[in-house]
Coordinates of C-alpha atoms in Angstrom, one line a residue:
M1 CA -38.3 -5.6 -7.3
I2 CA -39.5 -8.7 -5.4
R3 CA -40.4 -10.3 -8.7
R4 CA -36.8 -9.7 -9.8
Y5 CA -35.7 -11.0 -6.4
I6 CA -37.6 -14.2 -6.5
A7 CA -37.0 -14.7 -10.2
S8 CA -33.3 -14.3 -9.5
I9 CA -33.6 -17.2 -6.9
S10 CA -34.9 -19.4 -9.7
T11 CA -32.3 -18.4 -12.2
S12 CA -29.4 -18.6 -9.8
I13 CA -30.3 -22.1 -8.6
L14 CA -30.9 -23.3 -12.2
K15 CA -27.4 -22.1 -13.2
R16 CA -25.8 -23.9 -10.3
T17 CA -27.7 -27.2 -10.6
C18 CA -28.5 -27.9 -14.2
A19 CA -26.3 -28.4 -17.3
A20 CA -26.3 -25.8 -20.0
T21 CA -28.6 -27.8 -22.3
A22 CA -31.0 -28.4 -19.4
L23 CA -31.1 -24.7 -18.8
L24 CA -32.4 -24.0 -22.2
A25 CA -35.2 -26.4 -21.7
L26 CA -35.6 -25.5 -18.0
T27 CA -36.6 -29.0 -17.1
L28 CA -35.6 -31.4 -19.8
G29 CA -32.9 -33.8 -18.8
C30 CA -33.1 -33.0 -15.1
S31 CA -34.7 -35.3 -12.5
S32 CA -37.2 -33.0 -10.9
T33 CA -37.9 -32.8 -7.2
K34 CA -41.5 -31.8 -8.2
P35 CA -44.1 -34.1 -6.5
P36 CA -46.9 -35.6 -8.6
N37 CA -49.4 -33.0 -9.6
T38 CA -52.1 -33.9 -7.2
A39 CA -54.2 -31.8 -4.9
A40 CA -52.7 -31.1 -1.5
P41 CA -54.3 -32.7 1.5
S42 CA -56.9 -30.8 3.3
G43 CA -55.4 -28.2 5.6
S44 CA -51.9 -28.6 4.1
I45 CA -51.7 -25.1 2.8
E46 CA -52.4 -23.5 6.2
S47 CA -50.2 -26.0 8.0
A48 CA -47.2 -25.0 6.0
V49 CA -47.3 -21.3 6.9
L50 CA -50.0 -19.4 8.8
A51 CA -48.6 -16.0 10.0
P52 CA -50.0 -12.9 8.3
S53 CA -47.9 -10.0 7.1
P54 CA -48.9 -6.4 7.4
T55 CA -47.2 -5.3 4.2
S56 CA -46.9 -7.2 0.9
L57 CA -43.4 -7.4 -0.6
L58 CA -44.7 -8.1 -4.0
A59 CA -45.0 -5.4 -6.6
R60 CA -48.6 -5.5 -7.7
N61 CA -49.6 -5.1 -11.3
P62 CA -50.0 -1.3 -11.6
N63 CA -52.3 -1.6 -14.7
K64 CA -55.1 -4.1 -14.1
S65 CA -56.6 -3.4 -17.5
K66 CA -53.5 -4.6 -19.2
K67 CA -54.0 -7.9 -20.9
S68 CA -52.3 -10.7 -19.0
V69 CA -51.2 -14.2 -20.1
S70 CA -53.4 -17.0 -18.8
V71 CA -51.9 -20.1 -17.4
S72 CA -53.2 -22.2 -20.3
S73 CA -51.0 -20.1 -22.7
C74 CA -47.8 -21.5 -21.1
P75 CA -46.6 -25.1 -21.3
Q76 CA -46.6 -25.5 -17.5
N77 CA -48.8 -26.9 -14.7
D78 CA -51.0 -24.9 -12.4
G79 CA -48.6 -22.6 -10.4
F80 CA -50.8 -22.5 -7.2
T81 CA -51.1 -26.3 -6.9
E82 CA -47.4 -26.8 -7.7
A83 CA -46.5 -24.3 -5.0
V84 CA -48.6 -26.0 -2.3
N85 CA -47.1 -29.3 -3.2
F86 CA -43.6 -28.0 -2.7
A87 CA -44.5 -26.2 0.5
T88 CA -46.0 -29.4 1.9
Q89 CA -42.8 -31.3 1.1
A90 CA -40.7 -28.6 2.7
S91 CA -42.9 -28.5 5.8
N92 CA -42.8 -32.2 6.3
L93 CA -39.1 -32.5 5.8
A94 CA -38.5 -29.7 8.3
Q95 CA -40.0 -31.7 11.1
S96 CA -37.1 -34.2 11.1
A97 CA -34.2 -32.2 9.5
N98 CA -31.1 -32.1 11.8
S99 CA -28.2 -31.7 9.4
K100 CA -26.9 -29.0 7.0
Q101 CA -27.7 -31.2 4.0
E102 CA -31.3 -31.8 5.1
W103 CA -31.9 -28.1 5.9
D104 CA -30.5 -27.3 2.5
K105 CA -33.1 -29.5 0.9
V106 CA -35.8 -27.8 2.9
A107 CA -34.5 -24.5 1.7
A108 CA -34.5 -25.7 -1.9
L109 CA -38.1 -26.8 -1.6
W110 CA -39.2 -23.4 -0.2
V111 CA -37.4 -21.8 -3.1
Q112 CA -39.4 -23.8 -5.6
A113 CA -42.6 -23.1 -3.6
V114 CA -41.9 -19.4 -3.8
A115 CA -41.2 -19.5 -7.5
W116 CA -44.4 -21.4 -8.4
M117 CA -46.6 -19.3 -6.1
Q118 CA -45.1 -16.1 -7.7
A119 CA -46.1 -17.5 -11.1
V120 CA -49.8 -17.3 -10.3
P121 CA -51.0 -14.7 -12.9
A122 CA -51.8 -11.2 -11.9
G123 CA -55.3 -11.5 -13.3
S124 CA -56.1 -14.7 -11.4
P125 CA -58.7 -14.6 -8.6
R126 CA -56.1 -16.5 -6.4
R127 CA -53.5 -13.8 -6.9
A128 CA -54.1 -11.8 -3.6
F129 CA -53.9 -15.0 -1.6
A130 CA -50.8 -16.1 -3.5
E131 CA -49.0 -12.9 -2.7
K132 CA -49.5 -13.5 1.0
K133 CA -48.3 -17.0 0.7
V134 CA -45.1 -15.9 -1.1
I135 CA -44.3 -13.7 1.9
E136 CA -44.9 -16.6 4.3
Y137 CA -42.8 -19.0 2.2
M138 CA -40.0 -16.5 2.1
R139 CA -39.9 -16.4 5.9
N140 CA -39.7 -20.2 6.0
L141 CA -36.9 -20.1 3.4
V142 CA -35.0 -17.7 5.6
Y143 CA -35.5 -19.8 8.6
S144 CA -34.3 -23.0 6.9
Q145 CA -31.2 -21.2 5.8
Q146 CA -30.5 -20.1 9.3
Q147 CA -30.9 -23.7 10.5
A148 CA -28.5 -24.9 7.8
S149 CA -26.0 -22.2 8.8
A150 CA -26.4 -22.8 12.6
T151 CA -26.0 -26.6 12.4
R152 CA -22.5 -27.5 13.5
S153 CA -20.2 -29.7 11.6
Q154 CA -18.9 -32.9 13.1
A155 CA -15.3 -31.5 13.2
S156 CA -14.0 -29.9 16.4
T157 CA -13.8 -26.2 16.3
V158 CA -11.1 -23.6 16.6
S159 CA -11.6 -19.9 17.4
F160 CA -9.7 -16.6 17.4
S161 CA -11.5 -15.7 20.6
S162 CA -13.6 -13.1 18.8
D163 CA -17.1 -14.1 17.6
L164 CA -17.1 -11.3 15.0
L165 CA -13.6 -12.1 13.7
N166 CA -14.5 -15.8 13.4
E167 CA -17.7 -14.9 11.6
Q168 CA -16.2 -12.3 9.3
L169 CA -13.2 -14.5 8.5
E170 CA -15.3 -17.4 7.3
L171 CA -17.6 -15.0 5.4
Y172 CA -14.6 -13.3 3.7
L173 CA -13.0 -16.6 2.7
S174 CA -16.3 -17.8 1.3
Y175 CA -16.7 -14.5 -0.6
V176 CA -13.2 -14.9 -2.1
A177 CA -14.0 -18.5 -3.1
A178 CA -17.2 -17.3 -4.8
V179 CA -16.2 -14.1 -6.6
G180 CA -12.5 -13.5 -5.9
P181 CA -10.8 -10.9 -3.7
P182 CA -12.6 -7.6 -3.4
D183 CA -11.3 -4.6 -5.2
V184 CA -11.9 -2.4 -2.1
L185 CA -11.6 -3.8 1.4
I186 CA -13.0 -1.9 4.4
V187 CA -11.4 -2.5 7.8
G188 CA -11.8 -1.1 11.3
S189 CA -13.8 -1.5 14.5
S190 CA -17.6 -1.6 15.1
R191 CA -17.7 2.0 13.9
A192 CA -16.6 0.8 10.5
L193 CA -18.7 -2.3 10.6
Q194 CA -21.8 -0.2 11.0
G195 CA -20.5 3.0 9.3
V196 CA -19.5 2.1 5.7
D197 CA -21.9 0.3 3.5
P198 CA -20.1 -1.7 0.8
K199 CA -23.2 -2.1 -1.5
Q200 CA -23.9 1.6 -1.3
L201 CA -20.3 2.5 -2.0
K202 CA -20.3 0.1 -5.0
Q203 CA -23.5 1.6 -6.3
S204 CA -22.4 5.2 -5.8
L205 CA -19.0 4.5 -7.6
A206 CA -20.9 2.9 -10.5
Q207 CA -23.0 6.0 -10.9
R208 CA -19.7 8.0 -11.0
G209 CA -18.1 5.9 -13.8
R210 CA -16.5 3.1 -11.7
P211 CA -19.0 0.2 -12.3
G212 CA -18.3 -3.4 -11.3
L213 CA -16.2 -2.8 -8.3
K214 CA -16.4 -5.5 -5.6
V215 CA -16.4 -4.1 -2.0
F216 CA -16.3 -6.0 1.2
N217 CA -16.4 -4.9 4.9
F218 CA -14.0 -6.9 7.0
S219 CA -14.4 -4.8 10.2
V220 CA -14.5 -6.4 13.7
N221 CA -15.9 -5.1 17.0
G222 CA -13.2 -3.7 19.2
A223 CA -10.5 -3.7 16.5
T224 CA -7.5 -1.5 17.2
A225 CA -4.5 -0.7 14.9
Q226 CA -3.0 -4.0 16.3
V227 CA -6.1 -6.0 15.2
V228 CA -6.1 -4.5 11.7
D229 CA -2.4 -5.2 11.4
F230 CA -3.1 -8.8 12.4
Q231 CA -5.9 -9.2 9.9
L232 CA -4.0 -7.8 6.9
R233 CA -0.5 -9.1 7.5
R234 CA -0.9 -12.4 9.3
L235 CA -4.4 -13.7 8.8
L236 CA -5.0 -13.2 5.0
K237 CA -2.7 -14.8 2.5
P238 CA -1.3 -12.5 -0.3
G239 CA -3.8 -13.8 -2.9
H240 CA -6.7 -12.7 -0.8
L241 CA -5.7 -9.1 -0.5
P242 CA -7.7 -6.3 -2.3
Q243 CA -6.6 -3.6 -4.7
M244 CA -7.4 -0.8 -2.2
I245 CA -8.0 -0.6 1.6
V246 CA -10.3 1.8 3.3
W247 CA -9.5 2.0 7.0
A248 CA -12.5 3.6 8.7
D249 CA -12.3 4.3 12.4
G250 CA -11.2 7.0 14.9
V251 CA -8.8 7.9 17.7
R252 CA -10.0 5.1 20.1
G253 CA -8.3 2.4 18.1
F254 CA -4.9 4.3 18.3
N255 CA -4.6 4.9 22.0
S256 CA -1.7 2.8 23.2
G257 CA -2.5 3.7 26.8
R258 CA -5.7 1.7 26.9
D259 CA -6.0 -2.1 27.5
D260 CA -6.3 -3.7 24.1
R261 CA -8.5 -6.6 25.2
T262 CA -9.6 -7.6 21.7
F263 CA -6.1 -8.0 20.4
N264 CA -4.8 -9.7 23.6
S265 CA -7.5 -12.4 23.4
I266 CA -6.8 -12.9 19.7
V267 CA -3.1 -13.5 20.1
D268 CA -3.8 -16.0 23.0
S269 CA -6.3 -17.9 20.9
E270 CA -5.9 -21.4 19.3
G271 CA -6.2 -19.9 15.9
S272 CA -3.3 -17.5 16.5
Q273 CA -1.2 -20.5 17.7
L274 CA -1.8 -22.1 14.3
L275 CA -0.8 -18.9 12.5
A276 CA 2.4 -18.8 14.6
A277 CA 3.1 -22.3 13.2
G278 CA 2.7 -20.9 9.7
I279 CA -0.7 -22.2 9.0
R280 CA -3.3 -19.8 7.6
P281 CA -7.0 -20.6 7.5
E282 CA -8.6 -21.7 4.3
L283 CA -11.8 -23.2 3.1
P284 CA -12.1 -26.5 1.2
S285 CA -10.8 -25.9 -2.3
D286 CA -13.2 -28.4 -4.0
E287 CA -17.0 -28.5 -4.1
P288 CA -18.5 -31.5 -2.2
N289 CA -18.8 -34.6 -4.2
E290 CA -22.6 -34.7 -4.2
I291 CA -25.1 -35.4 -6.9
P292 CA -26.7 -32.0 -7.7
L293 CA -30.5 -31.7 -7.7
C294 CA -32.3 -30.2 -10.7
Y295 CA -35.3 -28.1 -10.1
R296 CA -38.6 -27.5 -11.9
F297 CA -39.6 -23.9 -12.1
P298 CA -42.3 -22.0 -14.0
Q299 CA -41.5 -22.0 -17.7
P300 CA -41.1 -18.8 -19.8
C301 CA -44.3 -17.9 -21.7
A302 CA -44.4 -17.3 -25.5
N303 CA -44.5 -13.5 -25.1
N304 CA -41.5 -13.5 -22.7
T305 CA -43.5 -12.2 -19.8
F306 CA -41.3 -14.2 -17.4
R307 CA -38.1 -13.0 -19.0
K308 CA -39.3 -9.4 -18.7
A309 CA -39.8 -10.0 -15.0
L310 CA -36.2 -11.2 -14.7
A311 CA -35.1 -8.0 -16.4
S312 CA -37.1 -5.7 -14.2
V313 CA -34.2 -4.6 -11.9
D314 CA -35.4 -1.1 -11.0
R315 CA -38.8 -1.9 -9.4
P316 CA -38.7 -1.0 -5.7
F317 CA -40.1 -2.9 -2.8
G318 CA -43.6 -2.0 -1.6
G319 CA -43.9 -0.6 1.9
G320 CA -40.4 0.9 2.2
Q321 CA -37.1 -0.6 3.4
D322 CA -38.3 -1.1 7.0
A323 CA -41.7 -2.6 6.3
H324 CA -40.5 -6.1 7.3
P325 CA -42.0 -8.2 10.1
T326 CA -39.9 -9.7 12.8
I327 CA -40.5 -13.5 13.1
K328 CA -39.3 -16.7 14.5
F329 CA -40.5 -20.3 13.8
L330 CA -41.9 -22.9 16.0
S331 CA -42.2 -26.6 15.0
S332 CA -45.5 -28.3 15.4
G333 CA -47.0 -31.5 14.1
T334 CA -48.5 -29.8 11.1
G335 CA -45.7 -27.6 9.9
I336 CA -43.4 -24.7 10.6
L337 CA -45.4 -21.9 12.0
P338 CA -44.0 -18.4 12.1
V339 CA -45.0 -16.4 15.2
A340 CA -44.3 -12.8 16.3
D341 CA -41.0 -12.1 18.1
T342 CA -38.8 -9.2 18.9
H343 CA -35.3 -10.6 18.2
P344 CA -33.6 -11.0 15.8
P345 CA -35.2 -8.9 13.1
I346 CA -35.3 -10.5 9.7
K347 CA -35.2 -8.0 6.8
F348 CA -35.3 -8.8 3.1
L349 CA -32.8 -6.5 1.4
S350 CA -32.2 -6.6 -2.3
S351 CA -28.8 -8.0 -3.3
G352 CA -29.5 -8.7 -6.9
T353 CA -28.8 -12.4 -6.5
G354 CA -31.6 -13.7 -4.3
I355 CA -31.4 -16.1 -1.4
L356 CA -29.7 -19.5 -2.0
P357 CA -29.5 -22.5 0.2
V358 CA -26.5 -22.3 2.5
A359 CA -23.8 -24.8 1.6
E360 CA -21.6 -26.4 4.2
N361 CA -18.2 -24.7 4.2
A362 CA -16.2 -25.0 7.4
A363 CA -12.7 -23.4 7.2
R364 CA -10.1 -26.1 8.1
Y365 CA -6.6 -26.6 9.0
E366 CA -4.2 -29.5 9.3
L367 CA -1.4 -29.4 11.8
K368 CA 1.9 -30.5 10.4
P369 CA 5.4 -29.9 11.8
I370 CA 7.2 -26.8 10.7
A371 CA 10.9 -26.7 10.3
A372 CA 12.7 -24.5 12.9
N373 CA 14.8 -22.8 10.2
A374 CA 13.7 -19.2 9.9
A375 CA 13.6 -19.5 6.1
T376 CA 10.8 -22.0 6.4
Q377 CA 8.8 -20.1 9.0
K378 CA 6.8 -18.2 6.4
A379 CA 3.1 -18.7 6.2
Q380 CA 1.9 -22.0 4.6
L381 CA -1.4 -23.2 3.4
I382 CA -1.8 -26.9 4.2
P383 CA -4.8 -28.7 2.8
V384 CA -7.1 -30.7 5.0
S385 CA -6.6 -34.4 5.4
R386 CA -9.1 -36.9 6.9
R387 CA -6.7 -37.6 9.7
T388 CA -6.5 -34.3 11.7
T389 CA -8.9 -31.5 11.0
V390 CA -10.3 -28.6 13.0
A391 CA -12.8 -26.0 11.8
I392 CA -13.4 -22.3 12.3
R393 CA -16.3 -22.2 14.7
Q394 CA -19.7 -21.9 13.1
L395 CA -21.5 -18.6 12.5
N396 CA -23.3 -17.3 15.6
Q397 CA -26.5 -15.3 15.8
L398 CA -24.7 -12.2 14.5
A399 CA -24.8 -13.7 11.1
D400 CA -28.5 -12.6 10.9
S401 CA -27.3 -8.9 11.2
I402 CA -24.4 -9.0 8.8
D403 CA -25.0 -9.0 5.0
S404 CA -23.2 -10.9 2.3
N405 CA -20.6 -8.1 2.0
G406 CA -19.8 -8.0 5.7
F407 CA -21.8 -4.9 6.6
M408 CA -24.0 -4.7 9.7
A409 CA -27.0 -2.4 9.0
I410 CA -28.4 -0.8 12.1
S411 CA -31.7 1.0 11.8
G412 CA -32.1 2.6 15.2
T413 CA -31.8 6.3 15.6
Y414 CA -29.9 8.1 18.5
N415 CA -32.2 10.2 20.6
P416 CA -30.4 11.9 23.5
N417 CA -33.7 12.6 25.2
T418 CA -34.3 8.9 25.7
Y419 CA -30.8 7.3 25.3
Y420 CA -29.5 8.3 28.7
R421 CA -32.6 7.1 30.5
E422 CA -31.4 3.6 30.1
R423 CA -27.6 4.2 30.1
A424 CA -25.4 6.2 32.4
Y425 CA -23.5 9.0 30.8
V426 CA -19.7 8.5 30.8
S427 CA -17.5 11.5 30.1
G428 CA -14.3 11.2 28.2
Q429 CA -12.4 11.7 31.5
Y430 CA -13.7 8.4 32.7
D431 CA -13.8 6.5 29.4
R432 CA -11.4 3.6 29.4
D433 CA -10.9 4.0 25.6
Y434 CA -9.2 7.3 26.4
E435 CA -7.3 6.1 29.5
N436 CA -3.6 7.0 29.6
F437 CA -4.0 8.7 26.2
N438 CA -1.0 8.0 24.1
L439 CA -0.8 8.1 20.2
G440 CA 2.7 6.5 20.2
G441 CA 3.6 3.0 21.5
K442 CA 2.2 -0.3 20.3
Q443 CA -0.7 1.1 18.3
A444 CA 1.5 3.5 16.4
T445 CA 3.9 0.6 15.6
A446 CA 1.0 -1.5 14.3
F447 CA -0.2 1.4 12.1
N448 CA 3.2 2.1 10.7
S449 CA 3.4 -1.7 9.9
V450 CA 0.2 -1.6 8.0
V451 CA 1.3 1.5 6.0
A452 CA 4.6 -0.1 5.1
F453 CA 2.9 -3.4 4.2
T454 CA 0.4 -1.7 1.9
K455 CA 3.0 0.5 0.3
A456 CA 5.3 -2.4 -0.4
R457 CA 2.4 -4.2 -2.2
K458 CA 1.2 -1.0 -4.0
I459 CA -2.2 -1.1 -2.3
P460 CA -3.6 2.4 -1.8
L461 CA -4.6 3.1 1.8
I462 CA -7.4 5.5 2.7
F463 CA -7.9 6.3 6.3
V464 CA -11.4 7.8 7.2
N465 CA -12.0 9.4 10.5
L466 CA -15.6 8.6 11.0
P467 CA -18.3 11.1 12.2
L468 CA -19.2 11.6 15.9
T469 CA -22.0 13.5 17.6
N470 CA -21.8 16.7 19.6
D471 CA -22.9 14.8 22.7
Y472 CA -19.9 12.5 22.4
L473 CA -17.3 15.2 21.8
D474 CA -16.9 16.6 25.3
G475 CA -13.7 18.4 26.3
T476 CA -11.6 15.3 26.8
R477 CA -12.6 13.6 23.6
L478 CA -12.5 16.8 21.5
W479 CA -8.9 17.4 22.6
A480 CA -8.0 13.8 21.7
E481 CA -9.6 14.2 18.3
Q482 CA -7.6 17.3 17.7
Q483 CA -4.4 15.5 18.6
F484 CA -5.3 12.6 16.4
R485 CA -6.2 14.8 13.4
Q486 CA -2.9 16.6 13.6
R487 CA -1.0 13.4 13.9
M488 CA -2.7 11.7 11.0
Q489 CA -2.4 14.7 8.7
Q490 CA 1.3 14.8 9.4
L491 CA 1.8 11.0 8.9
S492 CA -0.3 11.1 5.6
R493 CA 2.1 13.6 4.2
Q494 CA 5.2 11.7 5.3
K495 CA 4.1 8.2 4.5
G496 CA 1.9 8.7 1.5
F497 CA -1.5 7.4 2.6
A498 CA -4.7 9.4 2.2
F499 CA -6.5 10.9 5.3
R500 CA -10.1 12.0 5.3
D501 CA -11.5 13.6 8.4
L502 CA -15.2 13.3 8.8
S503 CA -15.3 13.4 12.6
Q504 CA -17.3 16.6 12.8
R505 CA -19.1 16.4 9.5
W506 CA -22.5 15.9 11.1
P507 CA -22.3 16.7 14.8
G508 CA -25.9 17.6 15.0
R509 CA -27.4 14.9 12.7
N510 CA -28.6 12.5 15.3
D511 CA -30.8 10.8 12.7
Y512 CA -27.5 9.5 11.2
F513 CA -26.4 7.8 14.4
F514 CA -27.3 4.7 16.3
D515 CA -25.6 6.0 19.5
P516 CA -23.3 8.9 20.2
S517 CA -20.3 7.4 18.4
H518 CA -21.8 4.8 16.0
L519 CA -23.6 5.5 12.7
N520 CA -26.8 3.8 11.7
R521 CA -27.6 2.5 8.2
F522 CA -28.6 6.0 7.0
G523 CA -25.3 7.5 8.3
A524 CA -23.4 4.6 6.6
I525 CA -25.1 5.4 3.3
A526 CA -24.2 9.1 3.6
V527 CA -20.5 8.2 4.4
S528 CA -20.4 5.8 1.5
R529 CA -21.7 8.4 -0.9
L530 CA -19.3 11.0 0.4
L531 CA -16.4 8.7 -0.2
A532 CA -17.6 7.8 -3.8
A533 CA -17.9 11.5 -4.5
D534 CA -14.4 12.4 -3.4
S535 CA -12.6 13.2 -6.6
S536 CA -9.2 13.1 -5.0
I537 CA -9.5 9.3 -4.4
I538 CA -8.3 7.3 -7.4
W539 CA -10.5 4.2 -7.1
P540 CA -9.3 1.0 -8.8
R541 CA -10.8 -0.6 -11.8
P542 CA -12.4 -4.0 -11.4
K543 CA -9.8 -6.7 -11.4
S544 CA -12.1 -9.4 -12.7
S545 CA -15.4 -9.6 -14.5
R546 CA -17.0 -11.7 -11.7
S547 CA -19.7 -9.9 -9.8
D548 CA -20.6 -10.2 -6.2
G549 CA -24.2 -9.5 -7.0

C-alpha cells in the first residue's frame, strides 16, 4: 500500500501543478525543480536523514524470482542519485525556511525525493538501503508540513475561545473548498470526536451499496447541545450544510444544571461578536496568484510497471497499523535530523490521496457596518479586503492528532487495573457533568432548535447515544442514562428524528475504550460499522462526484 501511497503523492502533485499536456509527457513543457544530475557531496545522504526505523513501511516484492525491469529500460535517470539530490536540496533549504511558502517548497522537494527513492528497482542491490531512506524522507516530509501549518500568517488572529473549534472550523471550511460539503456530518463532544470514524463509516457504507459518500467529523471537545446548535445554525452558512447529520454523544451534553463553560466562552469570544454582526467565517475564494512549480518524477516504463503500482490499492502496510515510530526533528548544520521522542506520535495512515504540501489558507473576515433594521440582520459573507482583515487562529498541536476528515484516532486502551493509579476515581454523585441534573432548560431548548432547523431543511438527524463502560455507569450515572434514554425515545417519536442507543452495547469491552467514557480507535471503528449496518437508517446518495480521498 505504501507504493500506492507514495505514487499517489506523485500523481496528486502532478495533477495540481502541470497542464494536461505536460501530464501526458510527465516532464515535457514544465520547468523542473530537479538539480543537475551530479553525484551528491560526500556525506550529504546521511546529513539529510539519519534516524533508523524498526519497521519498513514499504511492501517488499513478494516474488524475488520475478523478472523486474532494469533502470536502463526506462527513459529516466538513476532514481537513487536523483533522490539524494532532491533530499540535499530539501535539507539545505530547511535550514533557513521561516515562512509557509518556504516550508511548502521544502515539502515539495521531500515529495520528489521520496518518489525517486521509491523508484529504485526491487532487484537493485541498493533497494534495501533505499527502503530505509524512503521512511526517513517521509518523516522529514511530515515535519516540513507541520512547520508550514504552524507558521503564523502576518494577519492578526481571531478566536472562538476554543482551540478545537478554531481548528475544526478551519479544517471544515478547507474541506468544503476542496471537495464540497460532506454528505454526512458528525457532530458532538470529544466522545464523538474520538468515537465515530468518518473513513470507516464511508468504507462500511460503500461495502453495503452506498459508495462515494463524503463523511466529516465536526465534533468539538466539551460540546453541549448549545454548542452543536451554535455550530449548525450560526457558524455554518446554508451552502456548507450536509445532507445528513449524525449527532453522537450522551446525557452529559444535555444536562442544563451543569455549568456550560465551553459554550459560555464561545459566546463571549471575538469570533462570536463577528457572527452577531452578521459576518460568518470564510476562507479566501481564489487560489493564490503564484507561479506553480512543475515537478520531475520517475517516468512510466514500457511495461506499465509504474502504472500497475498506482493501481495497487489493496496492498496493506507492513508491520501493522501501529508500527510507526514517534519522532521529532532537530536542526543542525548538516541537515534535519530526526530523533526519538514521546510526543506527539506521528502515524502514517492511508487516505488514498497521499501527503501534499500544506497551502496557506487563513479564514478571514472584514468588518463592515450592518444596518440596524432587523431585515438586514441576517448572516452575510463579506469578502476580505486589504484594508481590514483578521484570521482564524492557526492550527495548534492538536492538528497532528486529527485526520483530514476531522477524526481524532486514539490508540490507548482502558485498563481499570492501572487507570486509577494515576487518577482519582470520581463517582457520578460528585461529577460536575451531572450536577443539578436537569434534562429541560437551556440544553433542551438548544436541542429542539436543532431538530426544528434540520427538519425545516429536510436534513435527516440521527442521534447516537455512544457506549460507556461498566466502571463509568455507577448508580448516579446509570439513573441519568435511563432518564435520558426515555426522554430521547419519546422526543424521537414526537419530532421525527432517529435515536440509536448504544450506551450499554459493550459495557465490558475495555479494549474498545480509551478511558471509562471515551472510545478508542477500535471502538470508533466498531461504532461506525454498526451504524453502516443499521438497515433502518436511509443513508443519502452522494451529492457530487468529487471524492474526499
